[in-house]
Amino acid sequence: TQMTGAFTLGLFCADIFGIPVGHWVDRHGGRAVMTLGAVIASGLLLAWSYVETLWGFYGLWIAIGFAQSMFLGNVTASVVAANVRDYRRGLTIVAILSGLSSIVVVPLSSFVVSYYGWRTGLGVLASLLLLGPALLYAILLRGTLGSRTAEFARRNLALAEGRLPSAAIGPSPLASALRRPAFWLLAVACSVHWFVITGLLVHFLPMMQERNVAPDIAVAIFAFNGPAAVIGRLALYVVDPTNSER
C-alpha cells in the first residue's frame, strides 16, 4: 500500500508538472527540458537507493513525478509532432521502440535485483538513463523547435519593434479543443483506459506472487506487455497507415 501510494503520488505530480512543462516545450522546444529531466531522473534513481524512511520515499516520488513530466510520454510526442515531417510515422516508430524496451529493462532489472539487490539495481538503471536518453537528447535534439516557437518568436519581434497589434498570438490549441465534444469523449475514454492499465501493471507482480507463479515466469509475462503493444500498433498501421498515431 505504501509503495503503490508513492507511485500514485508520482503520477499525479507528473500530470500537474506536465502543464508548465508543456507550456515551455511548445514555445522553446524540447532539447533542454528533456535532457535536464533525464539527468534529474538519473540522480533521483540513485538517491532512491539510499532512502531509509517512508517520508523520504514519498518525497523522492514527488521529485520523480516532476522529472517524468520533463521527458516521458507527452513531451516526446510533442517534440516529434513539431519537428518530423511525417509525424504519424515518427510517433509510430517512437511507440514501437518504447514498447520493445520492456524486453530489455524488465528482465535486466529482475536479474540485477535477484543477484545484487534492489539498491544496486537502481544504480544500474540510473547509469543507463544518464548514458542513454540524457546523452541522446543532448545530441540528437539540437535545433528542434516547439509547436509554437515560430509564432512566439514573431510576437517577441513585434513587441521589440513596437508593432504588436499586427502580430498577436492566435487562439490557443487547447482552447479550441475544449470546445469540441470529441475532445471530451477522448479525454474520458483515455482516462478510463489508463486507470485500468496502470492498476493492472502496478499490481501485476504481487498478484502473480499471491497465486504462487514463479518469479521468472511472472517477469516474462510482464515483459511481454511492451511487445504486445507493438504488435497492436503494427497491426493498426497496416490496416490504416494514415492514422497510425492512434
mmCIF file of C-alpha atoms in Angstrom:
data_model
loop_
_atom_site.group_PDB
_atom_site.id
_atom_site.type_symbol
_atom_site.label_atom_id
_atom_site.label_comp_id
_atom_site.label_asym_id
_atom_site.label_seq_id
_atom_site.Cartn_x
_atom_site.Cartn_y
_atom_site.Cartn_z
ATOM 1 C CA THR A 1 0.000 0.000 0.000
ATOM 2 C CA GLN A 2 2.813 2.397 0.829
ATOM 3 C CA MET A 3 4.658 1.644 -2.405
ATOM 4 C CA THR A 4 1.617 1.980 -4.650
ATOM 5 C CA GLY A 5 0.657 5.166 -2.783
ATOM 6 C CA ALA A 6 4.050 6.682 -3.589
ATOM 7 C CA PHE A 7 3.759 5.598 -7.220
ATOM 8 C CA THR A 8 0.304 7.162 -7.472
ATOM 9 C CA LEU A 9 1.597 10.394 -5.953
ATOM 10 C CA GLY A 10 4.391 10.422 -8.528
ATOM 11 C CA LEU A 11 1.924 10.035 -11.403
ATOM 12 C CA PHE A 12 -0.260 12.818 -10.002
ATOM 13 C CA CYS A 13 2.715 15.171 -9.725
ATOM 14 C CA ALA A 14 3.846 14.258 -13.247
ATOM 15 C CA ASP A 15 0.437 15.323 -14.584
ATOM 16 C CA ILE A 16 0.427 18.584 -12.647
ATOM 17 C CA PHE A 17 4.001 19.498 -13.560
ATOM 18 C CA GLY A 18 3.270 18.484 -17.149
ATOM 19 C CA ILE A 19 1.192 21.645 -17.657
ATOM 20 C CA PRO A 20 4.025 24.193 -17.231
ATOM 21 C CA VAL A 21 6.489 21.812 -18.900
ATOM 22 C CA GLY A 22 4.244 21.557 -21.956
ATOM 23 C CA HIS A 23 3.901 25.349 -21.972
ATOM 24 C CA TRP A 24 7.705 25.654 -22.100
ATOM 25 C CA VAL A 25 8.201 22.945 -24.743
ATOM 26 C CA ASP A 26 5.604 24.489 -27.056
ATOM 27 C CA ARG A 27 7.494 27.778 -27.003
ATOM 28 C CA HIS A 28 11.158 26.758 -26.746
ATOM 29 C CA GLY A 29 11.473 23.177 -27.949
ATOM 30 C CA GLY A 30 12.263 20.028 -26.024
ATOM 31 C CA ARG A 31 16.047 19.605 -26.034
ATOM 32 C CA ALA A 32 16.906 21.488 -22.846
ATOM 33 C CA VAL A 33 13.972 20.327 -20.741
ATOM 34 C CA MET A 34 14.182 16.683 -21.873
ATOM 35 C CA THR A 35 17.933 16.476 -21.296
ATOM 36 C CA LEU A 36 17.616 18.101 -17.880
ATOM 37 C CA GLY A 37 14.707 15.830 -16.970
ATOM 38 C CA ALA A 38 16.667 12.680 -17.819
ATOM 39 C CA VAL A 39 19.675 13.905 -15.802
ATOM 40 C CA ILE A 40 17.448 14.722 -12.810
ATOM 41 C CA ALA A 41 15.698 11.350 -13.066
ATOM 42 C CA SER A 42 19.047 9.562 -13.127
ATOM 43 C CA GLY A 43 20.101 11.349 -9.948
ATOM 44 C CA LEU A 44 16.773 10.575 -8.289
ATOM 45 C CA LEU A 45 17.057 6.854 -9.049
ATOM 46 C CA LEU A 46 20.489 6.896 -7.463
ATOM 47 C CA ALA A 47 19.116 8.809 -4.462
ATOM 48 C CA TRP A 48 16.312 6.243 -4.155
ATOM 49 C CA SER A 49 18.933 3.562 -3.500
ATOM 50 C CA TYR A 50 19.855 5.412 -0.286
ATOM 51 C CA VAL A 51 16.332 6.026 1.035
ATOM 52 C CA GLU A 52 15.719 4.722 4.548
ATOM 53 C CA THR A 53 12.427 6.360 5.615
ATOM 54 C CA LEU A 54 8.871 6.349 4.303
ATOM 55 C CA TRP A 55 8.691 10.147 4.156
ATOM 56 C CA GLY A 56 11.918 10.240 2.205
ATOM 57 C CA PHE A 57 10.448 7.673 -0.178
ATOM 58 C CA TYR A 58 7.321 9.771 -0.754
ATOM 59 C CA GLY A 59 9.313 12.965 -1.189
ATOM 60 C CA LEU A 60 11.503 11.233 -3.722
ATOM 61 C CA TRP A 61 8.490 10.143 -5.762
ATOM 62 C CA ILE A 62 7.182 13.709 -5.870
ATOM 63 C CA ALA A 63 10.522 14.676 -7.405
ATOM 64 C CA ILE A 64 10.405 11.684 -9.757
ATOM 65 C CA GLY A 65 6.982 12.835 -10.932
ATOM 66 C CA PHE A 66 8.488 16.215 -11.773
ATOM 67 C CA ALA A 67 11.310 14.537 -13.721
ATOM 68 C CA GLN A 68 8.868 12.278 -15.572
ATOM 69 C CA SER A 69 6.886 15.273 -16.788
ATOM 70 C CA MET A 70 10.027 16.653 -18.419
ATOM 71 C CA PHE A 71 10.973 13.858 -20.793
ATOM 72 C CA LEU A 72 8.476 10.994 -20.947
ATOM 73 C CA GLY A 73 5.290 10.348 -22.891
ATOM 74 C CA ASN A 74 3.550 13.546 -23.918
ATOM 75 C CA VAL A 75 6.724 15.623 -24.184
ATOM 76 C CA THR A 76 8.301 13.115 -26.562
ATOM 77 C CA ALA A 77 5.168 13.015 -28.727
ATOM 78 C CA SER A 78 5.006 16.814 -28.799
ATOM 79 C CA VAL A 79 8.630 17.150 -29.932
ATOM 80 C CA VAL A 80 8.188 14.526 -32.655
ATOM 81 C CA ALA A 81 4.950 16.073 -33.921
ATOM 82 C CA ALA A 82 6.521 19.535 -34.119
ATOM 83 C CA ASN A 83 9.771 18.530 -35.833
ATOM 84 C CA VAL A 84 9.171 15.489 -38.043
ATOM 85 C CA ARG A 85 7.604 15.974 -41.461
ATOM 86 C CA ASP A 86 5.765 12.643 -41.378
ATOM 87 C CA TYR A 87 4.789 12.857 -37.723
ATOM 88 C CA ARG A 88 2.497 9.816 -37.938
ATOM 89 C CA ARG A 89 5.400 7.600 -38.928
ATOM 90 C CA GLY A 90 7.611 9.276 -36.322
ATOM 91 C CA LEU A 91 5.133 8.664 -33.499
ATOM 92 C CA THR A 92 4.724 5.052 -34.619
ATOM 93 C CA ILE A 93 8.497 4.470 -34.506
ATOM 94 C CA VAL A 94 8.755 6.037 -31.046
ATOM 95 C CA ALA A 95 5.867 3.872 -29.800
ATOM 96 C CA ILE A 96 7.493 0.727 -31.200
ATOM 97 C CA LEU A 97 10.880 1.460 -29.623
ATOM 98 C CA SER A 98 9.353 2.311 -26.253
ATOM 99 C CA GLY A 99 7.236 -0.830 -26.344
ATOM 100 C CA LEU A 100 10.205 -3.057 -27.131
ATOM 101 C CA SER A 101 12.222 -1.538 -24.278
ATOM 102 C CA SER A 102 10.385 -3.709 -21.740
ATOM 103 C CA ILE A 103 12.018 -6.782 -23.294
ATOM 104 C CA VAL A 104 15.379 -5.494 -22.051
ATOM 105 C CA VAL A 105 14.605 -3.358 -18.998
ATOM 106 C CA VAL A 106 12.289 -5.696 -17.090
ATOM 107 C CA PRO A 107 14.465 -8.864 -17.294
ATOM 108 C CA LEU A 108 17.633 -6.814 -16.685
ATOM 109 C CA SER A 109 16.142 -5.188 -13.590
ATOM 110 C CA SER A 110 14.912 -8.538 -12.288
ATOM 111 C CA PHE A 111 18.331 -10.132 -12.838
ATOM 112 C CA VAL A 112 20.278 -7.369 -11.094
ATOM 113 C CA VAL A 113 17.868 -7.205 -8.153
ATOM 114 C CA SER A 114 17.905 -11.002 -7.744
ATOM 115 C CA TYR A 115 21.690 -11.261 -7.620
ATOM 116 C CA TYR A 116 22.869 -7.888 -6.322
ATOM 117 C CA GLY A 117 19.887 -6.325 -4.510
ATOM 118 C CA TRP A 118 17.446 -3.546 -5.320
ATOM 119 C CA ARG A 119 19.801 -0.729 -4.352
ATOM 120 C CA THR A 120 22.383 -1.874 -6.884
ATOM 121 C CA GLY A 121 19.591 -2.342 -9.420
ATOM 122 C CA LEU A 122 18.581 1.297 -9.050
ATOM 123 C CA GLY A 123 22.195 2.352 -9.550
ATOM 124 C CA VAL A 124 22.349 0.356 -12.797
ATOM 125 C CA LEU A 125 19.122 1.942 -14.057
ATOM 126 C CA ALA A 126 20.393 5.412 -13.114
ATOM 127 C CA SER A 127 23.545 4.811 -15.162
ATOM 128 C CA LEU A 128 21.559 3.585 -18.158
ATOM 129 C CA LEU A 129 19.299 6.637 -18.002
ATOM 130 C CA LEU A 130 22.236 9.026 -17.876
ATOM 131 C CA LEU A 131 24.274 7.348 -20.614
ATOM 132 C CA GLY A 132 21.253 6.619 -22.800
ATOM 133 C CA PRO A 133 18.348 9.091 -23.009
ATOM 134 C CA ALA A 134 20.111 12.072 -21.420
ATOM 135 C CA LEU A 135 23.053 11.832 -23.811
ATOM 136 C CA LEU A 136 20.871 11.165 -26.855
ATOM 137 C CA TYR A 137 18.573 14.101 -26.079
ATOM 138 C CA ALA A 138 21.518 16.470 -25.754
ATOM 139 C CA ILE A 139 22.981 15.356 -29.090
ATOM 140 C CA LEU A 140 20.019 14.497 -31.322
ATOM 141 C CA LEU A 141 17.512 17.175 -30.287
ATOM 142 C CA ARG A 142 19.797 20.086 -31.125
ATOM 143 C CA GLY A 143 17.929 22.618 -33.236
ATOM 144 C CA THR A 144 14.459 21.170 -32.593
ATOM 145 C CA LEU A 145 11.575 23.592 -32.168
ATOM 146 C CA GLY A 146 8.368 23.705 -30.172
ATOM 147 C CA SER A 147 4.957 23.548 -31.800
ATOM 148 C CA ARG A 148 4.502 27.325 -31.351
ATOM 149 C CA THR A 149 8.121 28.509 -31.365
ATOM 150 C CA ALA A 150 7.848 30.497 -34.596
ATOM 151 C CA GLU A 151 4.562 32.075 -33.521
ATOM 152 C CA PHE A 152 6.025 33.390 -30.272
ATOM 153 C CA ALA A 153 9.252 34.453 -31.983
ATOM 154 C CA ARG A 154 7.225 36.646 -34.348
ATOM 155 C CA ARG A 155 5.311 38.103 -31.417
ATOM 156 C CA ASN A 156 8.501 38.919 -29.487
ATOM 157 C CA LEU A 157 9.950 40.588 -32.578
ATOM 158 C CA ALA A 158 6.773 42.629 -32.969
ATOM 159 C CA LEU A 159 6.995 43.680 -29.328
ATOM 160 C CA ALA A 160 10.575 44.813 -29.827
ATOM 161 C CA GLU A 161 9.663 46.781 -32.956
ATOM 162 C CA GLY A 162 6.515 48.328 -31.476
ATOM 163 C CA ARG A 163 4.039 46.678 -33.860
ATOM 164 C CA LEU A 164 2.320 44.232 -31.512
ATOM 165 C CA PRO A 165 -1.259 44.571 -32.859
ATOM 166 C CA SER A 166 -0.235 43.034 -36.201
ATOM 167 C CA ALA A 167 1.464 40.057 -34.563
ATOM 168 C CA ALA A 168 -0.955 38.925 -31.875
ATOM 169 C CA ILE A 169 -0.834 35.256 -30.924
ATOM 170 C CA GLY A 170 -3.539 33.087 -32.421
ATOM 171 C CA PRO A 171 -6.091 31.146 -30.361
ATOM 172 C CA SER A 172 -4.712 28.505 -28.036
ATOM 173 C CA PRO A 173 -4.939 24.951 -29.459
ATOM 174 C CA LEU A 174 -6.232 23.817 -26.065
ATOM 175 C CA ALA A 175 -8.976 26.448 -26.027
ATOM 176 C CA SER A 176 -10.075 25.301 -29.483
ATOM 177 C CA ALA A 177 -10.050 21.643 -28.421
ATOM 178 C CA LEU A 178 -12.088 22.290 -25.277
ATOM 179 C CA ARG A 179 -14.998 23.468 -27.422
ATOM 180 C CA ARG A 180 -15.204 20.148 -29.284
ATOM 181 C CA PRO A 181 -17.287 17.242 -27.887
ATOM 182 C CA ALA A 182 -14.851 14.771 -29.470
ATOM 183 C CA PHE A 183 -12.088 16.094 -27.195
ATOM 184 C CA TRP A 184 -14.088 15.362 -24.054
ATOM 185 C CA LEU A 185 -15.101 11.896 -25.263
ATOM 186 C CA LEU A 186 -11.472 11.057 -25.979
ATOM 187 C CA ALA A 187 -10.376 12.510 -22.635
ATOM 188 C CA VAL A 188 -12.853 10.327 -20.724
ATOM 189 C CA ALA A 189 -12.010 7.221 -22.772
ATOM 190 C CA CYS A 190 -8.250 7.687 -22.320
ATOM 191 C CA SER A 191 -8.666 8.329 -18.588
ATOM 192 C CA VAL A 192 -10.619 5.108 -18.096
ATOM 193 C CA HIS A 193 -8.105 3.225 -20.237
ATOM 194 C CA TRP A 194 -5.100 4.431 -18.218
ATOM 195 C CA PHE A 195 -6.932 3.831 -14.948
ATOM 196 C CA VAL A 196 -7.301 0.164 -15.858
ATOM 197 C CA ILE A 197 -3.841 -0.260 -17.408
ATOM 198 C CA THR A 198 -1.980 1.452 -14.560
ATOM 199 C CA GLY A 199 -3.855 -0.508 -11.915
ATOM 200 C CA LEU A 200 -3.089 -3.769 -13.690
ATOM 201 C CA LEU A 201 0.603 -3.064 -14.241
ATOM 202 C CA VAL A 202 1.267 -1.848 -10.711
ATOM 203 C CA HIS A 203 -0.415 -4.848 -9.082
ATOM 204 C CA PHE A 204 0.530 -7.499 -11.637
ATOM 205 C CA LEU A 205 3.622 -8.936 -9.954
ATOM 206 C CA PRO A 206 2.050 -9.012 -6.445
ATOM 207 C CA MET A 207 -0.989 -10.788 -7.919
ATOM 208 C CA MET A 208 1.257 -13.385 -9.567
ATOM 209 C CA GLN A 209 3.112 -13.855 -6.290
ATOM 210 C CA GLU A 210 -0.161 -14.430 -4.413
ATOM 211 C CA ARG A 211 -1.017 -17.163 -6.930
ATOM 212 C CA ASN A 212 2.380 -18.855 -6.480
ATOM 213 C CA VAL A 213 3.529 -18.134 -10.034
ATOM 214 C CA ALA A 214 7.301 -18.496 -10.334
ATOM 215 C CA PRO A 215 9.053 -15.072 -10.354
ATOM 216 C CA ASP A 216 10.840 -15.770 -13.658
ATOM 217 C CA ILE A 217 7.565 -16.637 -15.388
ATOM 218 C CA ALA A 218 5.804 -13.592 -13.904
ATOM 219 C CA VAL A 219 8.593 -11.292 -15.106
ATOM 220 C CA ALA A 220 8.466 -12.864 -18.586
ATOM 221 C CA ILE A 221 4.713 -12.287 -18.788
ATOM 222 C CA PHE A 222 5.111 -8.725 -17.559
ATOM 223 C CA ALA A 223 7.891 -8.041 -20.076
ATOM 224 C CA PHE A 224 5.656 -9.162 -22.947
ATOM 225 C CA ASN A 225 3.324 -6.220 -22.314
ATOM 226 C CA GLY A 226 5.516 -3.934 -24.428
ATOM 227 C CA PRO A 227 5.881 -6.266 -27.438
ATOM 228 C CA ALA A 228 2.132 -6.943 -27.346
ATOM 229 C CA ALA A 229 1.510 -3.188 -27.627
ATOM 230 C CA VAL A 230 3.973 -3.063 -30.540
ATOM 231 C CA ILE A 231 2.113 -5.843 -32.339
ATOM 232 C CA GLY A 232 -1.132 -3.941 -31.887
ATOM 233 C CA ARG A 233 0.359 -0.717 -33.259
ATOM 234 C CA LEU A 234 1.854 -2.509 -36.263
ATOM 235 C CA ALA A 235 -1.497 -4.126 -36.970
ATOM 236 C CA LEU A 236 -3.182 -0.717 -36.786
ATOM 237 C CA TYR A 237 -0.539 0.775 -39.072
ATOM 238 C CA VAL A 238 -1.149 -1.958 -41.670
ATOM 239 C CA VAL A 239 -4.918 -1.539 -41.503
ATOM 240 C CA ASP A 240 -4.865 2.282 -41.576
ATOM 241 C CA PRO A 241 -1.380 3.787 -42.111
ATOM 242 C CA THR A 242 -2.751 7.343 -42.405
ATOM 243 C CA ASN A 243 -3.929 7.269 -38.780
ATOM 244 C CA SER A 244 -1.241 5.141 -37.155
ATOM 245 C CA GLU A 245 -0.649 7.592 -34.310
ATOM 246 C CA ARG A 246 -3.881 6.451 -32.714
#
